[in-house]
Tab-separated table of N, CA and C and ligand atoms in Angstrom:
chain	number	residue	atom	x	y	z
A	1	MET	N	0.839	-1.191	0.000
A	1	MET	CA	0.000	0.000	0.000
A	1	MET	C	0.872	1.238	0.000
A	2	LEU	N	0.410	2.205	-0.717
A	2	LEU	CA	1.122	3.474	-0.835
A	2	LEU	C	0.282	4.548	-0.155
A	3	THR	N	0.856	5.243	0.799
A	3	THR	CA	0.088	6.290	1.486
A	3	THR	C	0.837	7.613	1.441
A	4	ASN	N	0.095	8.652	1.656
A	4	ASN	CA	0.669	9.995	1.674
A	4	ASN	C	-0.142	10.827	2.659
A	5	ASN	N	0.530	11.622	3.476
A	5	ASN	CA	-0.168	12.485	4.425
A	5	ASN	C	-0.221	13.900	3.890
A	6	PHE	N	-1.407	14.485	3.996
A	6	PHE	CA	-1.606	15.853	3.514
A	6	PHE	C	-2.166	16.721	4.627
A	7	GLY	N	-1.975	18.016	4.456
A	7	GLY	CA	-2.682	18.984	5.272
A	7	GLY	C	-3.918	19.457	4.535
A	8	GLN	N	-4.856	19.990	5.294
A	8	GLN	CA	-6.079	20.520	4.693
A	8	GLN	C	-5.780	21.853	4.016
A	9	GLY	N	-6.210	21.975	2.795
A	9	GLY	CA	-6.083	23.250	2.099
A	9	GLY	C	-7.424	23.948	2.038
A	10	ARG	N	-7.619	24.675	0.957
A	10	ARG	CA	-8.865	25.430	0.799
A	10	ARG	C	-10.035	24.511	0.453
A	11	CYS	N	-11.225	24.962	0.795
A	11	CYS	CA	-12.474	24.327	0.354
A	11	CYS	C	-13.091	25.256	-0.680
A	12	LEU	N	-13.354	24.732	-1.854
A	12	LEU	CA	-13.966	25.547	-2.895
A	12	LEU	C	-15.338	24.985	-3.252
A	13	LEU	N	-16.279	25.878	-3.429
A	13	LEU	CA	-17.556	25.524	-4.031
A	13	LEU	C	-17.628	26.270	-5.352
A	14	ALA	N	-18.165	25.614	-6.369
A	14	ALA	CA	-18.254	26.271	-7.672
A	14	ALA	C	-19.517	25.823	-8.396
A	15	ARG	N	-20.143	26.774	-9.060
A	15	ARG	CA	-21.216	26.430	-10.000
A	15	ARG	C	-20.560	26.251	-11.344
A	16	LEU	N	-20.644	25.051	-11.884
A	16	LEU	CA	-19.979	24.771	-13.156
A	16	LEU	C	-20.787	25.383	-14.310
A	17	ASP	N	-20.101	25.661	-15.402
A	17	ASP	CA	-20.733	26.339	-16.540
A	17	ASP	C	-21.603	25.398	-17.356
A	18	HIS	N	-22.765	25.897	-17.737
A	18	HIS	CA	-23.651	25.174	-18.652
A	18	HIS	C	-22.876	24.894	-19.945
A	19	GLY	N	-22.878	23.634	-20.375
A	19	GLY	CA	-22.210	23.272	-21.628
A	19	GLY	C	-20.757	22.856	-21.470
A	20	ALA	N	-20.203	23.028	-20.274
A	20	ALA	CA	-18.797	22.650	-20.052
A	20	ALA	C	-18.686	21.156	-19.753
A	21	ASP	N	-17.535	20.591	-20.043
A	21	ASP	CA	-17.252	19.221	-19.629
A	21	ASP	C	-16.707	19.270	-18.203
A	22	ILE	N	-17.297	18.484	-17.336
A	22	ILE	CA	-16.913	18.528	-15.916
A	22	ILE	C	-15.412	18.319	-15.733
A	23	LEU	N	-14.859	17.280	-16.345
A	23	LEU	CA	-13.453	16.952	-16.115
A	23	LEU	C	-12.554	18.089	-16.577
A	24	HIS	N	-12.890	18.666	-17.737
A	24	HIS	CA	-12.088	19.760	-18.273
A	24	HIS	C	-12.182	20.982	-17.367
A	25	GLN	N	-13.409	21.289	-16.933
A	25	GLN	CA	-13.564	22.493	-16.118
A	25	GLN	C	-12.877	22.345	-14.759
A	26	VAL	N	-12.953	21.178	-14.162
A	26	VAL	CA	-12.301	20.978	-12.859
A	26	VAL	C	-10.782	20.987	-13.020
A	27	SER	N	-10.265	20.391	-14.084
A	27	SER	CA	-8.810	20.408	-14.257
A	27	SER	C	-8.323	21.826	-14.557
A	28	CYS	N	-9.098	22.626	-15.298
A	28	CYS	CA	-8.737	24.040	-15.519
A	28	CYS	C	-8.758	24.811	-14.206
A	29	LEU	N	-9.771	24.575	-13.382
A	29	LEU	CA	-9.858	25.241	-12.078
A	29	LEU	C	-8.648	24.879	-11.220
A	30	ALA	N	-8.292	23.598	-11.220
A	30	ALA	CA	-7.139	23.155	-10.425
A	30	ALA	C	-5.858	23.847	-10.899
A	31	LYS	N	-5.693	23.957	-12.198
A	31	LYS	CA	-4.504	24.635	-12.736
A	31	LYS	C	-4.506	26.109	-12.336
A	32	GLU	N	-5.648	26.767	-12.496
A	32	GLU	CA	-5.748	28.196	-12.160
A	32	GLU	C	-5.464	28.445	-10.686
A	33	GLU	N	-5.939	27.543	-9.837
A	33	GLU	CA	-5.808	27.723	-8.390
A	33	GLU	C	-4.542	27.078	-7.833
A	34	GLY	N	-3.781	26.412	-8.693
A	34	GLY	CA	-2.554	25.761	-8.233
A	34	GLY	C	-2.805	24.574	-7.326
A	35	ILE	N	-3.904	23.872	-7.571
A	35	ILE	CA	-4.257	22.707	-6.750
A	35	ILE	C	-3.696	21.449	-7.414
A	36	GLU	N	-2.806	20.759	-6.698
A	36	GLU	CA	-2.146	19.554	-7.239
A	36	GLU	C	-2.612	18.278	-6.562
A	37	ALA	N	-3.351	18.429	-5.467
A	37	ALA	CA	-3.891	17.272	-4.753
A	37	ALA	C	-5.205	17.688	-4.123
A	38	GLY	N	-6.187	16.771	-4.180
A	38	GLY	CA	-7.474	17.095	-3.588
A	38	GLY	C	-8.508	16.035	-3.896
A	39	VAL	N	-9.694	16.269	-3.346
A	39	VAL	CA	-10.834	15.398	-3.632
A	39	VAL	C	-12.007	16.286	-4.033
A	40	LEU	N	-12.929	15.686	-4.775
A	40	LEU	CA	-14.072	16.457	-5.242
A	40	LEU	C	-15.339	15.624	-5.232
A	41	THR	N	-16.437	16.357	-5.081
A	41	THR	CA	-17.751	15.774	-5.318
A	41	THR	C	-18.526	16.774	-6.163
A	42	ALA	N	-19.496	16.257	-6.902
A	42	ALA	CA	-20.367	17.144	-7.667
A	42	ALA	C	-21.735	16.492	-7.800
A	43	ILE	N	-22.758	17.334	-7.822
A	43	ILE	CA	-24.122	16.891	-8.095
A	43	ILE	C	-24.740	17.860	-9.089
A	44	GLY	N	-25.784	17.396	-9.773
A	44	GLY	CA	-26.460	18.285	-10.719
A	44	GLY	C	-27.129	17.490	-11.808
A	45	ALA	N	-27.019	17.991	-13.022
A	45	ALA	CA	-27.629	17.335	-14.178
A	45	ALA	C	-26.697	17.499	-15.377
A	46	LEU	N	-26.671	16.454	-16.200
A	46	LEU	CA	-25.814	16.455	-17.385
A	46	LEU	C	-26.685	16.342	-18.628
A	47	SER	N	-26.302	17.052	-19.690
A	47	SER	CA	-27.053	16.933	-20.946
A	47	SER	C	-26.644	15.673	-21.696
A	48	THR	N	-25.362	15.332	-21.626
A	48	THR	CA	-24.875	14.073	-22.176
A	48	THR	C	-23.724	13.592	-21.308
A	49	ALA	N	-23.461	12.310	-21.395
A	49	ALA	CA	-22.352	11.753	-20.618
A	49	ALA	C	-21.854	10.481	-21.282
A	50	GLU	N	-20.611	10.170	-20.982
A	50	GLU	CA	-20.068	8.870	-21.365
A	50	GLU	C	-19.322	8.312	-20.168
A	51	LEU	N	-19.721	7.102	-19.773
A	51	LEU	CA	-19.066	6.412	-18.672
A	51	LEU	C	-18.223	5.288	-19.258
A	52	ALA	N	-17.474	4.627	-18.413
A	52	ALA	CA	-16.640	3.522	-18.893
A	52	ALA	C	-16.470	2.484	-17.796
A	53	TYR	N	-16.194	1.271	-18.266
A	53	TYR	CA	-15.928	0.133	-17.392
A	53	TYR	C	-14.556	-0.398	-17.763
A	54	TYR	N	-13.706	-0.600	-16.759
A	54	TYR	CA	-12.367	-1.095	-17.066
A	54	TYR	C	-12.369	-2.619	-17.068
A	55	ASP	N	-12.124	-3.171	-18.231
A	55	ASP	CA	-12.089	-4.631	-18.391
A	55	ASP	C	-10.749	-5.147	-17.873
A	56	GLN	N	-10.796	-5.868	-16.763
A	56	GLN	CA	-9.570	-6.299	-16.091
A	56	GLN	C	-8.869	-7.437	-16.828
A	57	ALA	N	-9.562	-8.074	-17.780
A	57	ALA	CA	-8.921	-9.126	-18.570
A	57	ALA	C	-8.151	-8.530	-19.745
A	58	SER	N	-8.813	-7.633	-20.468
A	58	SER	CA	-8.160	-7.042	-21.650
A	58	SER	C	-7.364	-5.788	-21.306
A	59	LEU	N	-7.526	-5.282	-20.069
A	59	LEU	CA	-6.849	-4.052	-19.629
A	59	LEU	C	-7.199	-2.869	-20.527
A	60	GLU	N	-8.499	-2.809	-20.866
A	60	GLU	CA	-8.978	-1.689	-21.686
A	60	GLU	C	-10.301	-1.169	-21.123
A	61	TYR	N	-10.514	0.133	-21.313
A	61	TYR	CA	-11.804	0.708	-20.948
A	61	TYR	C	-12.829	0.361	-22.015
A	62	ARG	N	-14.020	-0.034	-21.564
A	62	ARG	CA	-15.165	-0.210	-22.462
A	62	ARG	C	-16.115	0.947	-22.231
A	63	LYS	N	-16.486	1.616	-23.292
A	63	LYS	CA	-17.370	2.773	-23.174
A	63	LYS	C	-18.791	2.342	-22.815
A	64	ILE	N	-19.413	3.113	-21.953
A	64	ILE	CA	-20.816	2.918	-21.594
A	64	ILE	C	-21.548	4.189	-22.013
A	65	PRO	N	-22.238	4.158	-23.167
A	65	PRO	CA	-22.946	5.366	-23.590
A	65	PRO	C	-24.125	5.650	-22.667
A	66	VAL	N	-24.387	6.907	-22.449
A	66	VAL	CA	-25.517	7.314	-21.622
A	66	VAL	C	-26.509	8.032	-22.527
A	67	GLU	N	-27.746	7.517	-22.534
A	67	GLU	CA	-28.775	8.074	-23.414
A	67	GLU	C	-29.413	9.311	-22.799
A	68	GLY	N	-29.326	10.414	-23.507
A	68	GLY	CA	-30.097	11.602	-23.164
A	68	GLY	C	-29.717	12.296	-21.876
A	69	PRO	N	-30.470	13.322	-21.503
A	69	PRO	CA	-30.184	14.061	-20.273
A	69	PRO	C	-30.356	13.172	-19.043
A	70	VAL	N	-29.502	13.376	-18.074
A	70	VAL	CA	-29.535	12.577	-16.848
A	70	VAL	C	-29.265	13.467	-15.632
A	71	GLU	N	-29.740	12.970	-14.497
A	71	GLU	CA	-29.349	13.575	-13.230
A	71	GLU	C	-27.943	13.086	-12.893
A	72	LEU	N	-27.143	13.977	-12.371
A	72	LEU	CA	-25.835	13.572	-11.844
A	72	LEU	C	-26.035	13.341	-10.354
A	73	LEU	N	-26.242	12.068	-10.002
A	73	LEU	CA	-26.558	11.736	-8.603
A	73	LEU	C	-25.346	11.914	-7.722
A	74	SER	N	-24.213	11.473	-8.248
A	74	SER	CA	-22.993	11.539	-7.453
A	74	SER	C	-21.793	11.449	-8.373
A	75	CYS	N	-20.898	12.375	-8.208
A	75	CYS	CA	-19.617	12.319	-8.904
A	75	CYS	C	-18.558	12.438	-7.829
A	76	LEU	N	-17.688	11.471	-7.770
A	76	LEU	CA	-16.615	11.452	-6.774
A	76	LEU	C	-15.293	11.362	-7.510
A	77	GLY	N	-14.325	12.118	-7.057
A	77	GLY	CA	-13.053	12.056	-7.749
A	77	GLY	C	-11.916	12.615	-6.933
A	78	ASN	N	-10.754	12.600	-7.552
A	78	ASN	CA	-9.573	13.148	-6.895
A	78	ASN	C	-8.700	13.848	-7.929
A	79	ILE	N	-7.760	14.610	-7.384
A	79	ILE	CA	-6.806	15.327	-8.223
A	79	ILE	C	-5.406	14.919	-7.812
A	80	SER	N	-4.617	14.551	-8.797
A	80	SER	CA	-3.205	14.271	-8.574
A	80	SER	C	-2.472	14.778	-9.816
A	81	ILE	N	-1.231	14.424	-9.960
A	81	ILE	CA	-0.433	14.938	-11.071
A	81	ILE	C	-0.192	13.829	-12.091
A	82	ARG	N	-0.451	14.144	-13.337
A	82	ARG	CA	-0.093	13.239	-14.426
A	82	ARG	C	0.547	14.075	-15.525
A	83	ASP	N	1.681	13.646	-16.004
A	83	ASP	CA	2.425	14.378	-17.047
A	83	ASP	C	2.652	15.835	-16.642
A	84	GLY	N	2.901	16.048	-15.362
A	84	GLY	CA	3.252	17.380	-14.879
A	84	GLY	C	2.090	18.340	-14.684
A	85	GLN	N	0.872	17.848	-14.883
A	85	GLN	CA	-0.316	18.716	-14.772
A	85	GLN	C	-1.318	18.107	-13.802
A	86	PRO	N	-2.141	18.972	-13.164
A	86	PRO	CA	-3.233	18.422	-12.354
A	86	PRO	C	-4.147	17.558	-13.223
A	87	PHE	N	-4.471	16.394	-12.699
A	87	PHE	CA	-5.275	15.420	-13.450
A	87	PHE	C	-6.448	14.993	-12.578
A	88	VAL	N	-7.640	15.036	-13.171
A	88	VAL	CA	-8.856	14.674	-12.435
A	88	VAL	C	-9.270	13.255	-12.802
A	89	HIS	N	-9.422	12.406	-11.799
A	89	HIS	CA	-9.970	11.066	-11.979
A	89	HIS	C	-11.299	11.037	-11.244
A	90	ALA	N	-12.375	10.725	-11.968
A	90	ALA	CA	-13.698	10.771	-11.342
A	90	ALA	C	-14.575	9.614	-11.797
A	91	HIS	N	-15.447	9.196	-10.909
A	91	HIS	CA	-16.482	8.226	-11.211
A	91	HIS	C	-17.833	8.901	-10.993
A	92	ALA	N	-18.855	8.380	-11.655
A	92	ALA	CA	-20.165	9.037	-11.550
A	92	ALA	C	-21.292	8.021	-11.564
A	93	MET	N	-22.351	8.378	-10.851
A	93	MET	CA	-23.628	7.677	-10.947
A	93	MET	C	-24.626	8.673	-11.514
A	94	VAL	N	-25.331	8.239	-12.556
A	94	VAL	CA	-26.330	9.104	-13.183
A	94	VAL	C	-27.651	8.351	-13.252
A	95	SER	N	-28.766	9.099	-13.323
A	95	SER	CA	-30.075	8.441	-13.430
A	95	SER	C	-30.885	9.061	-14.549
A	96	ASP	N	-31.721	8.213	-15.186
A	96	ASP	CA	-32.561	8.687	-16.288
A	96	ASP	C	-33.919	9.136	-15.752
A	97	SER	N	-34.844	9.407	-16.664
A	97	SER	CA	-36.151	9.956	-16.272
A	97	SER	C	-36.977	8.969	-15.450
A	98	GLN	N	-36.614	7.709	-15.499
A	98	GLN	CA	-37.314	6.700	-14.714
A	98	GLN	C	-36.580	6.383	-13.405
A	99	GLY	N	-35.497	7.070	-13.168
A	99	GLY	CA	-34.737	6.828	-11.943
A	99	GLY	C	-33.774	5.669	-12.047
A	100	ARG	N	-33.636	5.128	-13.243
A	100	ARG	CA	-32.693	4.021	-13.431
A	100	ARG	C	-31.267	4.570	-13.390
A	101	VAL	N	-30.416	3.845	-12.702
A	101	VAL	CA	-29.064	4.339	-12.431
A	101	VAL	C	-28.029	3.596	-13.266
A	102	LEU	N	-27.102	4.370	-13.791
A	102	LEU	CA	-25.913	3.834	-14.443
A	102	LEU	C	-24.705	4.427	-13.736
A	103	GLY	N	-23.645	3.697	-13.717
A	103	GLY	CA	-22.458	4.245	-13.082
A	103	GLY	C	-21.199	3.756	-13.752
A	104	GLY	N	-20.126	4.459	-13.488
A	104	GLY	CA	-18.836	4.027	-14.017
A	104	GLY	C	-17.795	5.120	-13.937
A	105	HIS	N	-16.679	4.808	-14.539
A	105	HIS	CA	-15.584	5.767	-14.688
A	105	HIS	C	-16.087	6.888	-15.598
A	106	LEU	N	-15.878	8.120	-15.211
A	106	LEU	CA	-16.402	9.244	-15.988
A	106	LEU	C	-15.428	9.625	-17.098
A	107	ASN	N	-15.890	9.435	-18.345
A	107	ASN	CA	-15.101	9.877	-19.509
A	107	ASN	C	-15.468	11.293	-19.901
A	108	THR	N	-16.769	11.544	-19.963
A	108	THR	CA	-17.275	12.853	-20.380
A	108	THR	C	-18.568	13.133	-19.644
A	109	GLY	N	-18.728	14.367	-19.224
A	109	GLY	CA	-19.989	14.771	-18.615
A	109	GLY	C	-20.245	16.228	-18.954
A	110	ILE	N	-21.184	16.471	-19.873
A	110	ILE	CA	-21.477	17.846	-20.287
A	110	ILE	C	-22.541	18.413	-19.339
A	111	VAL	N	-22.170	19.508	-18.711
A	111	VAL	CA	-22.977	20.078	-17.637
A	111	VAL	C	-24.231	20.750	-18.174
A	112	PHE	N	-25.384	20.348	-17.620
A	112	PHE	CA	-26.597	21.155	-17.759
A	112	PHE	C	-26.600	22.161	-16.622
A	113	ALA	N	-26.441	21.641	-15.416
A	113	ALA	CA	-26.241	22.469	-14.222
A	113	ALA	C	-25.534	21.583	-13.211
A	114	ALA	N	-24.518	22.084	-12.553
A	114	ALA	CA	-23.817	21.239	-11.582
A	114	ALA	C	-23.094	22.092	-10.550
A	115	GLU	N	-23.052	21.533	-9.358
A	115	GLU	CA	-22.401	22.179	-8.221
A	115	GLU	C	-21.248	21.314	-7.751
A	116	LEU	N	-20.101	21.952	-7.612
A	116	LEU	CA	-18.857	21.256	-7.293
A	116	LEU	C	-18.396	21.609	-5.883
A	117	TYR	N	-17.929	20.618	-5.174
A	117	TYR	CA	-17.203	20.834	-3.923
A	117	TYR	C	-15.804	20.284	-4.133
A	118	LEU	N	-14.810	21.117	-3.916
A	118	LEU	CA	-13.416	20.716	-4.118
A	118	LEU	C	-12.629	21.003	-2.850
A	119	GLN	N	-12.001	19.969	-2.314
A	119	GLN	CA	-11.162	20.110	-1.123
A	119	GLN	C	-9.705	19.980	-1.548
A	120	GLU	N	-8.972	21.034	-1.330
A	120	GLU	CA	-7.539	21.037	-1.648
A	120	GLU	C	-6.756	20.341	-0.539
A	121	PHE	N	-5.763	19.585	-0.918
A	121	PHE	CA	-4.826	18.992	0.043
A	121	PHE	C	-3.461	19.639	-0.162
A	122	LEU	N	-2.795	19.908	0.935
A	122	LEU	CA	-1.474	20.532	0.887
A	122	LEU	C	-0.402	19.504	1.195
A	123	GLY	N	0.624	19.479	0.379
A	123	GLY	CA	1.702	18.511	0.564
A	123	GLY	C	2.202	18.067	-0.793
A	124	GLU	N	3.102	17.130	-0.771
A	124	GLU	CA	3.674	16.633	-2.020
A	124	GLU	C	2.629	15.775	-2.737
A	125	PRO	N	2.173	16.192	-3.923
A	125	PRO	CA	1.089	15.442	-4.579
A	125	PRO	C	1.554	14.092	-5.117
A	126	PHE	N	0.614	13.178	-5.197
A	126	PHE	CA	0.885	11.930	-5.890
A	126	PHE	C	1.067	12.215	-7.377
A	127	LYS	N	1.992	11.482	-7.980
A	127	LYS	CA	2.187	11.573	-9.424
A	127	LYS	C	1.800	10.232	-10.046
A	128	ARG	N	0.992	10.310	-11.098
A	128	ARG	CA	0.535	9.070	-11.747
A	128	ARG	C	1.628	8.535	-12.655
A	129	GLU	N	1.768	7.202	-12.620
A	129	GLU	CA	2.715	6.550	-13.520
A	129	GLU	C	2.101	5.230	-13.992
A	130	HIS	N	2.541	4.804	-15.141
A	130	HIS	CA	1.975	3.589	-15.728
A	130	HIS	C	2.305	2.376	-14.870
A	131	ASP	N	1.278	1.572	-14.603
A	131	ASP	CA	1.424	0.353	-13.816
A	131	ASP	C	1.261	-0.842	-14.760
A	132	SER	N	2.310	-1.647	-14.883
A	132	SER	CA	2.292	-2.722	-15.882
A	132	SER	C	1.330	-3.856	-15.498
A	133	VAL	N	1.028	-4.018	-14.228
A	133	VAL	CA	0.111	-5.089	-13.799
A	133	VAL	C	-1.322	-4.780	-14.212
A	134	THR	N	-1.767	-3.551	-13.963
A	134	THR	CA	-3.161	-3.188	-14.240
A	134	THR	C	-3.338	-2.491	-15.583
A	135	GLY	N	-2.260	-1.970	-16.126
A	135	GLY	CA	-2.363	-1.187	-17.358
A	135	GLY	C	-2.844	0.230	-17.117
A	136	LEU	N	-3.039	0.599	-15.850
A	136	LEU	CA	-3.561	1.926	-15.507
A	136	LEU	C	-2.432	2.864	-15.091
A	137	TYR	N	-2.752	4.151	-15.096
A	137	TYR	CA	-1.816	5.155	-14.570
A	137	TYR	C	-2.171	5.386	-13.113
A	138	LEU	N	-1.447	4.729	-12.243
A	138	LEU	CA	-1.749	4.768	-10.804
A	138	LEU	C	-0.813	5.726	-10.091
A	139	TRP	N	-1.171	6.041	-8.844
A	139	TRP	CA	-0.302	6.880	-8.028
A	139	TRP	C	1.023	6.162	-7.807
A	140	GLY	N	2.099	6.865	-8.062
A	140	GLY	CA	3.421	6.264	-7.942
A	140	GLY	C	4.116	6.658	-6.663
A	141	LYS	N	5.192	5.973	-6.418
A	141	LYS	CA	6.013	6.291	-5.253
A	141	LYS	C	6.662	7.651	-5.471
A	142	ASN	N	6.644	8.437	-4.434
A	142	ASN	CA	7.213	9.780	-4.520
A	142	ASN	C	8.595	9.778	-3.886
A	143	GLU	N	9.567	10.190	-4.660
A	143	GLU	CA	10.966	10.153	-4.191
A	143	GLU	C	11.180	11.050	-2.977
A	144	ASN	N	10.315	12.062	-2.823
A	144	ASN	CA	10.525	13.028	-1.734
A	144	ASN	C	9.953	12.578	-0.406
A	145	LEU	N	9.271	11.451	-0.373
A	145	LEU	CA	8.641	11.026	0.888
A	145	LEU	C	9.570	10.120	1.681
B	1	LIG	ZN1	-11.757	5.330	-12.896
């Protein structure tokens, strides 16, 4: 197990822009605010979305298309560093007009209306690096710890 201790940084609340992609807008916010480590939640509604499932046999993401406008019931994610930039990794649960729920790794989420809570962590951020066992870019060992 790899662990890292952080101090509490700022708490940000934000109303995300109509028509923006959640991941893009949060990563831009992190860059603007100099946030390299943190956690986030968001709720609201999306006009379109694409989720994904990671196939552990083929080590590839399978896309899960989401039909039509949906409620964003829960989006949970974190911020760390990948390729020298703040990188947002998020998962989401969305529901359709009948309340049916889909969930997965969030590839795209176009905001109809959404509210973000972002908690900044202070300290040496995790840096993502390719993991040959899983095929994913996981948090790597930090030389400074
Ligand atoms: Zn994921």
